[in-house]
PDB file of C-alpha atoms and ligand atoms in Angstrom:
ATOM      1  CA  MET A  21      83.025  99.013  45.602  1.00  0.00           C
ATOM      2  CA  SER A  22      82.037 101.499  42.886  1.00  0.00           C
ATOM      3  CA  SER A  23      83.834 101.758  39.551  1.00  0.00           C
ATOM      4  CA  THR A  24      85.249 105.089  40.718  1.00  0.00           C
ATOM      5  CA  SER A  25      87.241 103.481  43.520  1.00  0.00           C
ATOM      6  CA  LEU A  26      89.867 100.798  43.916  1.00  0.00           C
ATOM      7  CA  GLU A  27      91.042  99.071  47.074  1.00  0.00           C
ATOM      8  CA  ARG A  28      94.230  97.076  47.416  1.00  0.00           C
ATOM      9  CA  GLU A  29      96.051  95.828  50.519  1.00  0.00           C
ATOM     10  CA  THR A  30      98.209  98.967  50.769  1.00  0.00           C
ATOM     11  CA  VAL A  31      96.580 101.472  48.428  1.00  0.00           C
ATOM     12  CA  LEU A  32      93.180 103.197  48.264  1.00  0.00           C
ATOM     13  CA  LEU A  33      91.820 105.138  45.309  1.00  0.00           C
ATOM     14  CA  GLU A  34      88.733 107.337  45.381  1.00  0.00           C
ATOM     15  CA  THR A  35      87.476 109.630  42.656  1.00  0.00           C
ATOM     16  CA  ASP A  36      85.206 112.661  42.983  1.00  0.00           C
ATOM     17  CA  ASP A  37      82.587 113.974  40.533  1.00  0.00           C
ATOM     18  CA  ASN A  38      85.159 116.269  38.902  1.00  0.00           C
ATOM     19  CA  GLY A  39      87.380 113.354  37.893  1.00  0.00           C
ATOM     20  CA  ILE A  40      90.010 114.047  40.568  1.00  0.00           C
ATOM     21  CA  SER A  41      91.179 110.841  42.211  1.00  0.00           C
ATOM     22  CA  ILE A  42      92.964 110.604  45.550  1.00  0.00           C
ATOM     23  CA  LEU A  43      95.447 107.737  45.682  1.00  0.00           C
ATOM     24  CA  THR A  44      96.403 107.026  49.298  1.00  0.00           C
ATOM     25  CA  ILE A  45      99.366 104.838  50.248  1.00  0.00           C
ATOM     26  CA  ASN A  46      97.935 103.049  53.239  1.00  0.00           C
ATOM     27  CA  ARG A  47     100.586 101.525  55.499  1.00  0.00           C
ATOM     28  CA  PRO A  48     100.650 104.097  58.280  1.00  0.00           C
ATOM     29  CA  ASP A  49     102.113 101.780  60.971  1.00  0.00           C
ATOM     30  CA  LYS A  50     105.325 101.646  58.869  1.00  0.00           C
ATOM     31  CA  LEU A  51     105.043 105.298  57.807  1.00  0.00           C
ATOM     32  CA  ASN A  52     103.860 104.109  54.373  1.00  0.00           C
ATOM     33  CA  ALA A  53     107.287 102.621  53.577  1.00  0.00           C
ATOM     34  CA  LEU A  54     107.436 101.188  50.061  1.00  0.00           C
ATOM     35  CA  ASN A  55     107.630  97.409  50.262  1.00  0.00           C
ATOM     36  CA  LYS A  56     107.071  95.154  47.267  1.00  0.00           C
ATOM     37  CA  GLN A  57     103.334  95.015  47.985  1.00  0.00           C
ATOM     38  CA  VAL A  58     102.998  98.804  47.879  1.00  0.00           C
ATOM     39  CA  LEU A  59     104.890  98.987  44.575  1.00  0.00           C
ATOM     40  CA  ASP A  60     102.647  96.246  43.099  1.00  0.00           C
ATOM     41  CA  ASP A  61      99.501  97.958  44.394  1.00  0.00           C
ATOM     42  CA  LEU A  62     100.628 101.320  43.009  1.00  0.00           C
ATOM     43  CA  GLY A  63     101.196  99.647  39.639  1.00  0.00           C
ATOM     44  CA  ASP A  64      97.636  98.263  39.758  1.00  0.00           C
ATOM     45  CA  ALA A  65      96.275 101.679  40.681  1.00  0.00           C
ATOM     46  CA  PHE A  66      97.979 103.324  37.691  1.00  0.00           C
ATOM     47  CA  ASP A  67      96.658 100.548  35.404  1.00  0.00           C
ATOM     48  CA  PHE A  68      93.165 101.378  36.697  1.00  0.00           C
ATOM     49  CA  ILE A  69      93.626 105.146  36.357  1.00  0.00           C
ATOM     50  CA  GLU A  70      94.996 104.799  32.832  1.00  0.00           C
ATOM     51  CA  LYS A  71      91.919 102.919  31.674  1.00  0.00           C
ATOM     52  CA  ALA A  72      89.361 104.949  33.655  1.00  0.00           C
ATOM     53  CA  ASP A  73      87.824 107.582  31.406  1.00  0.00           C
ATOM     54  CA  HIS A  74      86.218 109.280  34.409  1.00  0.00           C
ATOM     55  CA  ILE A  75      89.609 109.993  36.055  1.00  0.00           C
ATOM     56  CA  HIS A  76      91.373 113.090  34.739  1.00  0.00           C
ATOM     57  CA  LEU A  77      93.983 113.817  37.413  1.00  0.00           C
ATOM     58  CA  THR A  78      95.429 112.020  40.449  1.00  0.00           C
ATOM     59  CA  ILE A  79      96.631 113.308  43.808  1.00  0.00           C
ATOM     60  CA  ILE A  80      98.955 110.865  45.628  1.00  0.00           C
ATOM     61  CA  THR A  81      99.261 111.132  49.397  1.00  0.00           C
ATOM     62  CA  GLY A  82     100.128 109.041  52.475  1.00  0.00           C
ATOM     63  CA  ALA A  83      97.785 107.698  55.166  1.00  0.00           C
ATOM     64  CA  GLY A  84      98.148 109.080  58.685  1.00  0.00           C
ATOM     65  CA  GLU A  85      99.469 112.397  59.938  1.00  0.00           C
ATOM     66  CA  LYS A  86     103.177 111.718  60.024  1.00  0.00           C
ATOM     67  CA  ALA A  87     104.350 110.591  56.639  1.00  0.00           C
ATOM     68  CA  PHE A  88     103.861 110.785  52.922  1.00  0.00           C
ATOM     69  CA  VAL A  89     106.274 107.842  52.511  1.00  0.00           C
ATOM     70  CA  ALA A  90     109.305 107.232  54.791  1.00  0.00           C
ATOM     71  CA  GLY A  91     111.270 105.456  52.082  1.00  0.00           C
ATOM     72  CA  ALA A  92     111.783 102.033  50.634  1.00  0.00           C
ATOM     73  CA  ASP A  93     111.133  99.311  53.213  1.00  0.00           C
ATOM     74  CA  ILE A  94     114.482  98.904  54.970  1.00  0.00           C
ATOM     75  CA  LYS A  95     113.621  95.393  56.210  1.00  0.00           C
ATOM     76  CA  GLU A  96     113.200  94.268  52.599  1.00  0.00           C
ATOM     77  CA  LEU A  97     116.266  96.223  51.472  1.00  0.00           C
ATOM     78  CA  SER A  98     118.442  94.513  54.092  1.00  0.00           C
ATOM     79  CA  THR A  99     118.130  91.146  52.314  1.00  0.00           C
ATOM     80  CA  LEU A 100     119.276  92.371  48.881  1.00  0.00           C
ATOM     81  CA  ASP A 101     122.424  91.251  47.078  1.00  0.00           C
ATOM     82  CA  LYS A 102     124.022  92.655  43.921  1.00  0.00           C
ATOM     83  CA  GLN A 103     121.596  91.038  41.479  1.00  0.00           C
ATOM     84  CA  SER A 104     118.375  91.509  43.456  1.00  0.00           C
ATOM     85  CA  GLY A 105     119.500  95.033  44.403  1.00  0.00           C
ATOM     86  CA  GLU A 106     119.964  96.038  40.788  1.00  0.00           C
ATOM     87  CA  GLN A 107     116.615  94.420  39.927  1.00  0.00           C
ATOM     88  CA  THR A 108     114.852  96.213  42.817  1.00  0.00           C
ATOM     89  CA  SER A 109     116.246  99.532  41.667  1.00  0.00           C
ATOM     90  CA  ALA A 110     115.194  98.882  38.057  1.00  0.00           C
ATOM     91  CA  THR A 111     111.663  97.877  39.144  1.00  0.00           C
ATOM     92  CA  GLY A 112     111.206 101.031  41.239  1.00  0.00           C
ATOM     93  CA  GLN A 113     112.646 103.169  38.444  1.00  0.00           C
ATOM     94  CA  SER A 114     110.245 101.630  35.957  1.00  0.00           C
ATOM     95  CA  LEU A 115     107.161 102.412  38.084  1.00  0.00           C
ATOM     96  CA  PHE A 116     108.348 105.944  38.846  1.00  0.00           C
ATOM     97  CA  ASN A 117     109.264 106.561  35.184  1.00  0.00           C
ATOM     98  CA  ARG A 118     105.741 105.475  34.311  1.00  0.00           C
ATOM     99  CA  ILE A 119     104.323 108.032  36.758  1.00  0.00           C
ATOM    100  CA  GLU A 120     106.604 110.750  35.351  1.00  0.00           C
ATOM    101  CA  GLN A 121     105.448 109.958  31.800  1.00  0.00           C
ATOM    102  CA  PHE A 122     101.794 109.384  32.780  1.00  0.00           C
ATOM    103  CA  SER A 123      99.345 110.885  30.295  1.00  0.00           C
ATOM    104  CA  LYS A 124      97.106 112.427  32.984  1.00  0.00           C
ATOM    105  CA  PRO A 125      98.536 114.881  35.554  1.00  0.00           C
ATOM    106  CA  VAL A 126      99.758 113.449  38.879  1.00  0.00           C
ATOM    107  CA  ILE A 127     100.255 115.707  41.916  1.00  0.00           C
ATOM    108  CA  ALA A 128     102.039 114.585  45.101  1.00  0.00           C
ATOM    109  CA  LEU A 129     100.455 115.912  48.285  1.00  0.00           C
ATOM    110  CA  VAL A 130     103.450 115.541  50.618  1.00  0.00           C
ATOM    111  CA  ASN A 131     101.867 115.302  54.054  1.00  0.00           C
ATOM    112  CA  GLY A 132     104.891 114.661  56.289  1.00  0.00           C
ATOM    113  CA  TYR A 133     108.101 112.654  55.780  1.00  0.00           C
ATOM    114  CA  ALA A 134     109.119 112.115  52.151  1.00  0.00           C
ATOM    115  CA  LEU A 135     112.390 110.264  52.643  1.00  0.00           C
ATOM    116  CA  GLY A 136     114.380 108.090  50.272  1.00  0.00           C
ATOM    117  CA  GLY A 137     111.916 106.303  47.982  1.00  0.00           C
ATOM    118  CA  GLY A 138     109.188 108.655  49.283  1.00  0.00           C
ATOM    119  CA  ALA A 139     111.088 111.712  48.068  1.00  0.00           C
ATOM    120  CA  GLU A 140     111.759 109.838  44.820  1.00  0.00           C
ATOM    121  CA  LEU A 141     108.047 109.071  44.386  1.00  0.00           C
ATOM    122  CA  ALA A 142     107.148 112.724  44.995  1.00  0.00           C
ATOM    123  CA  MET A 143     109.821 113.833  42.509  1.00  0.00           C
ATOM    124  CA  ALA A 144     108.389 111.523  39.837  1.00  0.00           C
ATOM    125  CA  CYS A 145     105.008 113.275  40.134  1.00  0.00           C
ATOM    126  CA  HIS A 146     104.379 116.265  37.886  1.00  0.00           C
ATOM    127  CA  ILE A 147     103.774 118.766  40.711  1.00  0.00           C
ATOM    128  CA  ARG A 148     104.424 118.637  44.486  1.00  0.00           C
ATOM    129  CA  VAL A 149     102.318 120.380  47.138  1.00  0.00           C
ATOM    130  CA  GLY A 150     103.424 120.117  50.778  1.00  0.00           C
ATOM    131  CA  THR A 151     101.844 120.459  54.174  1.00  0.00           C
ATOM    132  CA  GLU A 152     103.727 122.582  56.726  1.00  0.00           C
ATOM    133  CA  ASN A 153     105.143 119.407  58.311  1.00  0.00           C
ATOM    134  CA  ALA A 154     106.529 118.076  55.026  1.00  0.00           C
ATOM    135  CA  VAL A 155     110.142 116.884  55.312  1.00  0.00           C
ATOM    136  CA  PHE A 156     112.325 115.826  52.379  1.00  0.00           C
ATOM    137  CA  GLY A 157     115.510 113.810  52.596  1.00  0.00           C
ATOM    138  CA  LEU A 158     117.599 111.262  50.711  1.00  0.00           C
ATOM    139  CA  PRO A 159     119.185 109.375  53.654  1.00  0.00           C
ATOM    140  CA  GLU A 160     120.407 106.362  51.628  1.00  0.00           C
ATOM    141  CA  VAL A 161     124.106 107.066  52.263  1.00  0.00           C
ATOM    142  CA  SER A 162     123.418 106.533  55.980  1.00  0.00           C
ATOM    143  CA  LEU A 163     122.392 102.976  55.027  1.00  0.00           C
ATOM    144  CA  GLY A 164     125.447 102.405  52.828  1.00  0.00           C
ATOM    145  CA  LEU A 165     123.366 102.951  49.681  1.00  0.00           C
ATOM    146  CA  ILE A 166     122.468 105.554  47.058  1.00  0.00           C
ATOM    147  CA  PRO A 167     118.965 106.640  46.006  1.00  0.00           C
ATOM    148  CA  GLY A 168     117.840 103.861  43.662  1.00  0.00           C
ATOM    149  CA  TYR A 169     114.416 104.885  42.357  1.00  0.00           C
ATOM    150  CA  GLY A 170     115.567 107.766  40.167  1.00  0.00           C
ATOM    151  CA  GLY A 171     116.597 110.187  42.934  1.00  0.00           C
ATOM    152  CA  THR A 172     120.129 110.736  41.635  1.00  0.00           C
ATOM    153  CA  GLN A 173     118.589 111.804  38.327  1.00  0.00           C
ATOM    154  CA  ARG A 174     115.486 113.784  39.334  1.00  0.00           C
ATOM    155  CA  LEU A 175     116.789 115.684  42.359  1.00  0.00           C
ATOM    156  CA  PRO A 176     119.379 117.654  40.311  1.00  0.00           C
ATOM    157  CA  GLN A 177     116.652 118.429  37.754  1.00  0.00           C
ATOM    158  CA  LEU A 178     114.481 120.001  40.440  1.00  0.00           C
ATOM    159  CA  VAL A 179     116.977 121.698  42.780  1.00  0.00           C
ATOM    160  CA  GLY A 180     120.166 121.988  40.684  1.00  0.00           C
ATOM    161  CA  LYS A 181     123.341 119.918  40.868  1.00  0.00           C
ATOM    162  CA  GLY A 182     124.961 121.674  43.845  1.00  0.00           C
ATOM    163  CA  LYS A 183     121.953 121.415  46.158  1.00  0.00           C
ATOM    164  CA  ALA A 184     121.356 117.815  45.013  1.00  0.00           C
ATOM    165  CA  MET A 185     124.979 116.908  45.828  1.00  0.00           C
ATOM    166  CA  GLU A 186     124.586 118.490  49.265  1.00  0.00           C
ATOM    167  CA  MET A 187     121.311 116.691  50.002  1.00  0.00           C
ATOM    168  CA  ILE A 188     122.461 113.271  48.772  1.00  0.00           C
ATOM    169  CA  LEU A 189     125.989 113.392  50.264  1.00  0.00           C
ATOM    170  CA  THR A 190     124.831 114.622  53.687  1.00  0.00           C
ATOM    171  CA  GLY A 191     121.556 112.682  53.701  1.00  0.00           C
ATOM    172  CA  LYS A 192     120.157 115.522  55.791  1.00  0.00           C
ATOM    173  CA  GLN A 193     116.470 116.362  55.934  1.00  0.00           C
ATOM    174  CA  ILE A 194     115.003 119.675  54.831  1.00  0.00           C
ATOM    175  CA  LYS A 195     111.691 121.130  55.987  1.00  0.00           C
ATOM    176  CA  ALA A 196     108.793 122.407  53.890  1.00  0.00           C
ATOM    177  CA  GLU A 197     109.932 126.039  53.671  1.00  0.00           C
ATOM    178  CA  GLU A 198     113.427 125.124  52.423  1.00  0.00           C
ATOM    179  CA  ALA A 199     111.966 122.497  50.104  1.00  0.00           C
ATOM    180  CA  GLN A 200     109.780 125.166  48.535  1.00  0.00           C
ATOM    181  CA  LYS A 201     112.674 127.628  48.209  1.00  0.00           C
ATOM    182  CA  SER A 202     114.775 124.890  46.591  1.00  0.00           C
ATOM    183  CA  GLY A 203     112.125 124.039  44.009  1.00  0.00           C
ATOM    184  CA  LEU A 204     111.148 120.679  45.483  1.00  0.00           C
ATOM    185  CA  LEU A 205     107.710 121.901  46.537  1.00  0.00           C
ATOM    186  CA  ASN A 206     105.512 124.058  44.322  1.00  0.00           C
ATOM    187  CA  ALA A 207     103.452 125.258  47.299  1.00  0.00           C
ATOM    188  CA  VAL A 208     103.072 124.747  51.053  1.00  0.00           C
ATOM    189  CA  HIS A 209      99.758 124.851  52.929  1.00  0.00           C
ATOM    190  CA  SER A 210      98.531 124.160  56.448  1.00  0.00           C
ATOM    191  CA  THR A 211      97.636 120.524  57.092  1.00  0.00           C
ATOM    192  CA  GLU A 212      93.939 121.447  57.346  1.00  0.00           C
ATOM    193  CA  ASN A 213      93.825 123.298  54.003  1.00  0.00           C
ATOM    194  CA  ALA A 214      96.308 121.324  51.936  1.00  0.00           C
ATOM    195  CA  LEU A 215      93.894 118.877  50.305  1.00  0.00           C
ATOM    196  CA  GLU A 216      91.393 121.613  49.442  1.00  0.00           C
ATOM    197  CA  LYS A 217      94.161 123.815  47.998  1.00  0.00           C
ATOM    198  CA  THR A 218      95.561 120.885  46.003  1.00  0.00           C
ATOM    199  CA  LYS A 219      92.088 120.209  44.604  1.00  0.00           C
ATOM    200  CA  GLU A 220      91.825 123.904  43.614  1.00  0.00           C
ATOM    201  CA  LEU A 221      95.113 123.564  41.735  1.00  0.00           C
ATOM    202  CA  ALA A 222      93.817 120.362  40.135  1.00  0.00           C
ATOM    203  CA  SER A 223      90.595 122.113  39.039  1.00  0.00           C
ATOM    204  CA  GLN A 224      92.622 124.921  37.479  1.00  0.00           C
ATOM    205  CA  ILE A 225      94.633 122.358  35.498  1.00  0.00           C
ATOM    206  CA  LEU A 226      91.483 120.502  34.453  1.00  0.00           C
ATOM    207  CA  LYS A 227      89.957 123.599  32.824  1.00  0.00           C
ATOM    208  CA  ASN A 228      92.474 123.033  30.020  1.00  0.00           C
ATOM    209  CA  SER A 229      92.517 120.674  27.060  1.00  0.00           C
ATOM    210  CA  PRO A 230      93.350 117.091  28.157  1.00  0.00           C
ATOM    211  CA  GLN A 231      95.320 116.567  24.957  1.00  0.00           C
ATOM    212  CA  ALA A 232      97.323 119.710  25.611  1.00  0.00           C
ATOM    213  CA  LEU A 233      98.042 118.515  29.182  1.00  0.00           C
ATOM    214  CA  THR A 234      99.308 115.153  27.922  1.00  0.00           C
ATOM    215  CA  ALA A 235     101.423 116.845  25.281  1.00  0.00           C
ATOM    216  CA  SER A 236     102.866 119.302  27.829  1.00  0.00           C
ATOM    217  CA  ILE A 237     103.921 116.473  30.152  1.00  0.00           C
ATOM    218  CA  SER A 238     105.504 114.619  27.278  1.00  0.00           C
ATOM    219  CA  ALA A 239     107.319 117.674  25.884  1.00  0.00           C
ATOM    220  CA  ILE A 240     108.639 118.854  29.259  1.00  0.00           C
ATOM    221  CA  ASN A 241     109.930 115.353  30.077  1.00  0.00           C
ATOM    222  CA  ALA A 242     111.618 115.095  26.685  1.00  0.00           C
ATOM    223  CA  GLY A 243     114.025 117.836  27.696  1.00  0.00           C
ATOM    224  CA  PHE A 244     115.265 115.778  30.656  1.00  0.00           C
ATOM    225  CA  ARG A 245     115.979 112.391  29.065  1.00  0.00           C
ATOM    226  CA  SER A 246     119.145 110.980  30.509  1.00  0.00           C
ATOM    227  CA  ASN A 247     120.849 107.626  30.644  1.00  0.00           C
ATOM    228  CA  GLY A 248     121.910 108.016  34.273  1.00  0.00           C
ATOM    229  CA  PHE A 249     119.130 105.687  35.449  1.00  0.00           C
ATOM    230  CA  ALA A 250     121.017 102.548  34.336  1.00  0.00           C
ATOM    231  CA  LYS A 251     124.139 103.751  36.155  1.00  0.00           C
ATOM    232  CA  GLU A 252     122.050 104.355  39.302  1.00  0.00           C
ATOM    233  CA  ALA A 253     120.651 100.786  39.241  1.00  0.00           C
ATOM    234  CA  THR A 254     124.107  99.225  38.660  1.00  0.00           C
ATOM    235  CA  LEU A 255     125.688 101.156  41.527  1.00  0.00           C
ATOM    236  CA  PHE A 256     122.697 100.483  43.814  1.00  0.00           C
ATOM    237  CA  GLY A 257     123.131  96.725  43.186  1.00  0.00           C
ATOM    238  CA  ARG A 258     126.902  96.887  43.720  1.00  0.00           C
ATOM    239  CA  LEU A 259     126.472  98.642  47.087  1.00  0.00           C
ATOM    240  CA  CYS A 260     124.062  95.913  48.251  1.00  0.00           C
ATOM    241  CA  GLU A 261     127.092  93.586  48.559  1.00  0.00           C
ATOM    242  CA  THR A 262     129.165  95.830  50.819  1.00  0.00           C
ATOM    243  CA  ASP A 263     129.717  95.419  54.572  1.00  0.00           C
ATOM    244  CA  ASP A 264     128.650  99.045  54.999  1.00  0.00           C
ATOM    245  CA  PHE A 265     125.222  98.286  53.513  1.00  0.00           C
ATOM    246  CA  LYS A 266     124.740  95.287  55.871  1.00  0.00           C
ATOM    247  CA  GLU A 267     125.824  97.498  58.786  1.00  0.00           C
ATOM    248  CA  GLY A 268     123.653 100.477  57.721  1.00  0.00           C
ATOM    249  CA  THR A 269     120.426  98.517  57.320  1.00  0.00           C
ATOM    250  CA  SER A 270     121.044  96.352  60.437  1.00  0.00           C
ATOM    251  CA  ALA A 271     121.712  99.488  62.489  1.00  0.00           C
ATOM    252  CA  PHE A 272     118.352 101.008  61.442  1.00  0.00           C
ATOM    253  CA  LEU A 273     116.435  97.797  62.210  1.00  0.00           C
ATOM    254  CA  GLU A 274     118.251  97.407  65.568  1.00  0.00           C
ATOM    255  CA  LYS A 275     117.598 101.104  66.337  1.00  0.00           C
ATOM    256  CA  ARG A 276     121.280 102.025  66.797  1.00  0.00           C
ATOM    257  CA  LYS A 277     123.862 104.221  65.042  1.00  0.00           C
ATOM    258  CA  ALA A 278     125.753 102.648  62.126  1.00  0.00           C
ATOM    259  CA  LYS A 279     129.552 102.218  62.281  1.00  0.00           C
ATOM    260  CA  PHE A 280     130.916 102.234  58.740  1.00  0.00           C
ATOM    261  CA  THR A 281     134.314 100.758  57.842  1.00  0.00           C
ATOM    262  CA  GLY A 282     134.424 101.554  54.128  1.00  0.00           C
ATOM    263  CA  ASN A 283     134.305  97.866  53.155  1.00  0.00           C
TER     264      ASN A 283
HETATM  265  N1  LIG B  23     111.360 100.983  56.164  1.00  0.00           N
HETATM  266  C1  LIG B  23     110.817 100.115  57.045  1.00  0.00           C
HETATM  267  N2  LIG B  23     110.216 100.493  58.175  1.00  0.00           N
HETATM  268  C2  LIG B  23     110.151 101.823  58.417  1.00  0.00           C
HETATM  269  C3  LIG B  23     110.705 102.769  57.557  1.00  0.00           C
HETATM  270  C4  LIG B  23     111.316 102.302  56.382  1.00  0.00           C
HETATM  271  N3  LIG B  23     111.852 103.138  55.474  1.00  0.00           N
HETATM  272  N4  LIG B  23     110.504 104.013  58.075  1.00  0.00           N
HETATM  273  C5  LIG B  23     109.846 103.818  59.232  1.00  0.00           C
HETATM  274  N5  LIG B  23     109.643 102.510  59.441  1.00  0.00           N
HETATM  275  C6  LIG B  23     108.958 101.866  60.569  1.00  0.00           C
HETATM  276  C7  LIG B  23     109.826 101.877  61.822  1.00  0.00           C
HETATM  277  O1  LIG B  23     110.739 100.787  61.794  1.00  0.00           O
HETATM  278  C8  LIG B  23     108.775 101.745  62.887  1.00  0.00           C
HETATM  279  O2  LIG B  23     108.344 100.399  62.926  1.00  0.00           O
HETATM  280  P1  LIG B  23     108.119  99.661  64.368  1.00  0.00           P
HETATM  281  O3  LIG B  23     107.008 100.473  65.006  1.00  0.00           O
HETATM  282  O4  LIG B  23     107.698  98.288  63.977  1.00  0.00           O
HETATM  283  O5  LIG B  23     109.435  99.758  65.104  1.00  0.00           O
HETATM  284  C9  LIG B  23     107.603 102.561  62.328  1.00  0.00           C
HETATM  285  O6  LIG B  23     107.817 102.631  60.926  1.00  0.00           O
HETATM  286  C10 LIG B  23     107.548 103.965  62.869  1.00  0.00           C
HETATM  287  O7  LIG B  23     108.811 104.583  62.649  1.00  0.00           O
HETATM  288  P2  LIG B  23     109.707 105.229  63.814  1.00  0.00           P
HETATM  289  O8  LIG B  23     111.133 105.206  63.350  1.00  0.00           O
HETATM  290  O9  LIG B  23     109.387 104.612  65.120  1.00  0.00           O
HETATM  291  O10 LIG B  23     109.126 106.734  63.784  1.00  0.00           O
HETATM  292  P3  LIG B  23     109.884 108.049  64.251  1.00  0.00           P
HETATM  293  O11 LIG B  23     108.847 109.112  64.262  1.00  0.00           O
HETATM  294  O12 LIG B  23     110.694 107.819  65.459  1.00  0.00           O
HETATM  295  O13 LIG B  23     110.923 108.383  63.057  1.00  0.00           O
HETATM  296  C11 LIG B  23     111.583 108.603  60.757  1.00  0.00           C
HETATM  297  C12 LIG B  23     110.433 108.715  61.779  1.00  0.00           C
HETATM  298  C13 LIG B  23     110.959 108.804  59.380  1.00  0.00           C
HETATM  299  C14 LIG B  23     112.626 109.709  61.015  1.00  0.00           C
HETATM  300  C15 LIG B  23     112.256 107.210  60.865  1.00  0.00           C
HETATM  301  O14 LIG B  23     111.235 106.218  60.813  1.00  0.00           O
HETATM  302  C16 LIG B  23     113.249 106.898  59.788  1.00  0.00           C
HETATM  303  O15 LIG B  23     114.372 107.395  59.813  1.00  0.00           O
HETATM  304  N6  LIG B  23     112.844 106.059  58.806  1.00  0.00           N
HETATM  305  C17 LIG B  23     113.728 105.580  57.772  1.00  0.00           C
HETATM  306  C18 LIG B  23     113.984 106.653  56.750  1.00  0.00           C
HETATM  307  C19 LIG B  23     114.929 106.142  55.678  1.00  0.00           C
HETATM  308  O16 LIG B  23     116.109 105.925  55.898  1.00  0.00           O
HETATM  309  N7  LIG B  23     114.370 105.982  54.478  1.00  0.00           N
HETATM  310  C20 LIG B  23     115.144 105.661  53.318  1.00  0.00           C
HETATM  311  C21 LIG B  23     115.080 104.237  53.000  1.00  0.00           C
HETATM  312  S1  LIG B  23     115.977 103.983  51.487  1.00  0.00           S
END
């Protein structure tokens, strides 16, 4: 393996001669769902990118043709209780906050489903480019949960409070065109052209001063500081102890519709 690439169980990183690295979440049989391993591997990848002088910008995408990331791993979620739920939310928030504050630009190439934690990962990136089959959704309420990796905080920043309320309370999915109109996607391209177009955007960014890029990211983020993240993690943990959460996650794993009782 060359010093320009990194390989982990669930993540691949390759860098071209222009200093653009492609970070691929590689768990296509589970639609790249974020289990603990993926979160650890992503953390390793960002450690590597941070130290690598030859990497100037990163594009994150998902392996396979169907999904960017179809959410947090529901099998793992189903075992959480109040304490581990709150901890899981805080761990995801910490990684995604790191991406949001990262000193080098990070672009999400959303190549299919970006649901739950997948939408939250994309929202933590600095810019989002979608393929025509990109689909966004925050379906956590259908599992008896709320978004726990920063989604309750970042979605309103990107689409406004009213649209965020609608998306989170209904849990419904929106397609690429609506995602672009709503401000979730900066651009939409055909599946064939999307990577090339994203690299063109990356090259345009990289013509500029690296210090000015870092400062821009930092200054823009400073305007959105909010303490809602702690509230999100507390409520996420609390919901992990409800009957509705057990029912919601069991129903997904048993491939049936959930019947909620409000308990
Ligand atoms: N966690 C764990 N496993 C997941 C997953 C997730 N978030 N999303 C998909 N998978 C798994 C499925 O269980 C299935 O595994 P199996 O082949 O072992 O049964 C595999 O990935 C393929 O998914 P499948 O549901 O068969 O694909 P589909 O094309 O019929 O549906 C989705 C695609 C994205 C609509 C559907 O997988 C889905 O609703 N996923 C969950 C989305 C979600 O609620 N995410 C938020 C979590 S907080």
